[in-house]
C-alpha positions as MATLAB code, in Angstrom:
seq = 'XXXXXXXXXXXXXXXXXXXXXXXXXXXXXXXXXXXXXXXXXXXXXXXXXXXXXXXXXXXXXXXXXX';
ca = [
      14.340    0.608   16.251;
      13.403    4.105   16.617;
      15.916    6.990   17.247;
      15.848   10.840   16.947;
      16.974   11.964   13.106;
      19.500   14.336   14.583;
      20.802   11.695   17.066;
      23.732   10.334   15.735;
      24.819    8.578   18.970;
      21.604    7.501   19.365;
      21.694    5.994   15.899;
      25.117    4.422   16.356;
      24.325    2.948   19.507;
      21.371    1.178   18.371;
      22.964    0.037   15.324;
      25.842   -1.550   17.640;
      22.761   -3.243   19.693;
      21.247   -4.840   16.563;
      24.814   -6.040   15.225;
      25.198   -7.424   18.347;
      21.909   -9.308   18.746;
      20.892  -10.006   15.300;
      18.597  -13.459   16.530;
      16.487  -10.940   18.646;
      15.986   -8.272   15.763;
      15.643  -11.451   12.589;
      11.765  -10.705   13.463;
      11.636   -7.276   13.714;
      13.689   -7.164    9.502;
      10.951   -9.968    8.025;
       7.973   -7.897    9.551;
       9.437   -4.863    7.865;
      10.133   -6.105    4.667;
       7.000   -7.634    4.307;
       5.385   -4.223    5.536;
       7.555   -2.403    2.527;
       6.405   -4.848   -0.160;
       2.648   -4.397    1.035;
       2.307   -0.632    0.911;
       5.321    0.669   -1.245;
       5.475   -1.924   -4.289;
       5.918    0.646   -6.974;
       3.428   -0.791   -9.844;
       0.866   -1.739   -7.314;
       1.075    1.188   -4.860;
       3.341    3.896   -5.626;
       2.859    4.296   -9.018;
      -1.001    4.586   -9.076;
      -0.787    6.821   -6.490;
       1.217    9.177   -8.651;
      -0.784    9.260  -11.947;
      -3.826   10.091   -9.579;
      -1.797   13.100   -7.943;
      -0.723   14.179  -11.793;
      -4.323   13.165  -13.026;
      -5.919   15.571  -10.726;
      -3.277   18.799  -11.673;
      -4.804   18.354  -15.182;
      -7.233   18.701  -17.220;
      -9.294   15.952  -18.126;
      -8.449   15.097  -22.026;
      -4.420   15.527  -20.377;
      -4.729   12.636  -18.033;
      -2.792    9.796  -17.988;
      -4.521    6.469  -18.092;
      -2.912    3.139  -17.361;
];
Protein backbone atom coordinates (compact mmCIF):
# COMPACT_ATOMS: atom_id res chain seq x y z
CA UNK A 1 0.00 0.00 0.00
CA UNK A 2 2.26 2.52 -1.33
CA UNK A 3 1.14 6.00 -2.63
CA UNK A 4 2.87 9.37 -3.38
CA UNK A 5 2.91 11.72 0.05
CA UNK A 6 1.44 14.56 -1.92
CA UNK A 7 -1.22 12.30 -3.55
CA UNK A 8 -4.21 12.73 -1.81
CA UNK A 9 -6.41 10.96 -4.41
CA UNK A 10 -4.05 8.51 -4.61
CA UNK A 11 -4.25 8.03 -0.86
CA UNK A 12 -8.04 8.09 -0.76
CA UNK A 13 -8.43 5.75 -3.42
CA UNK A 14 -6.36 3.15 -1.95
CA UNK A 15 -7.81 3.57 1.34
CA UNK A 16 -11.40 2.96 -0.36
CA UNK A 17 -9.67 -0.35 -1.98
CA UNK A 18 -8.52 -1.70 1.41
CA UNK A 19 -12.01 -0.84 3.14
CA UNK A 20 -13.41 -2.57 0.52
CA UNK A 21 -11.33 -5.76 0.53
CA UNK A 22 -10.20 -6.04 4.00
CA UNK A 23 -9.79 -10.33 3.67
CA UNK A 24 -7.15 -9.58 0.89
CA UNK A 25 -5.15 -6.84 2.92
CA UNK A 26 -5.70 -9.02 6.82
CA UNK A 27 -2.05 -10.31 5.65
CA UNK A 28 -0.53 -7.46 4.48
CA UNK A 29 -1.68 -5.49 8.57
CA UNK A 30 -0.20 -8.80 10.65
CA UNK A 31 3.11 -8.69 8.52
CA UNK A 32 3.33 -5.02 9.38
CA UNK A 33 2.67 -5.06 12.81
CA UNK A 34 4.88 -7.70 13.46
CA UNK A 35 7.58 -5.75 11.31
CA UNK A 36 6.86 -2.53 13.78
CA UNK A 37 7.26 -4.55 16.99
CA UNK A 38 10.63 -6.11 15.59
CA UNK A 39 12.54 -2.97 14.68
CA UNK A 40 10.72 -0.01 16.51
CA UNK A 41 9.95 -1.50 20.14
CA UNK A 42 11.04 1.53 22.05
CA UNK A 43 13.09 -0.17 25.11
CA UNK A 44 14.60 -2.71 22.84
CA UNK A 45 15.28 -0.64 19.70
CA UNK A 46 14.51 2.89 19.79
CA UNK A 47 15.62 3.79 22.92
CA UNK A 48 19.20 2.33 22.77
CA UNK A 49 19.57 3.77 19.68
CA UNK A 50 19.09 7.20 21.20
CA UNK A 51 21.41 7.12 24.28
CA UNK A 52 24.13 5.94 21.67
CA UNK A 53 23.34 9.08 19.35
CA UNK A 54 23.41 11.37 22.80
CA UNK A 55 26.39 9.16 24.14
CA UNK A 56 28.49 10.01 21.22
CA UNK A 57 27.63 14.20 21.35
CA UNK A 58 29.33 13.93 24.80
CA UNK A 59 31.96 13.61 26.58
CA UNK A 60 32.78 10.51 28.12
CA UNK A 61 32.25 11.03 32.14
CA UNK A 62 28.58 12.83 30.57
CA UNK A 63 27.28 9.66 29.09
CA UNK A 64 24.34 8.06 29.88
CA UNK A 65 24.50 4.43 30.82
CA UNK A 66 21.55 2.10 31.07
Amino acid sequence: MLVDFFDHEALAAQVVDVLARPDDFARLGSAARAHAVEHYDFLRTCLPEHIAQINALVPKDKQIVI
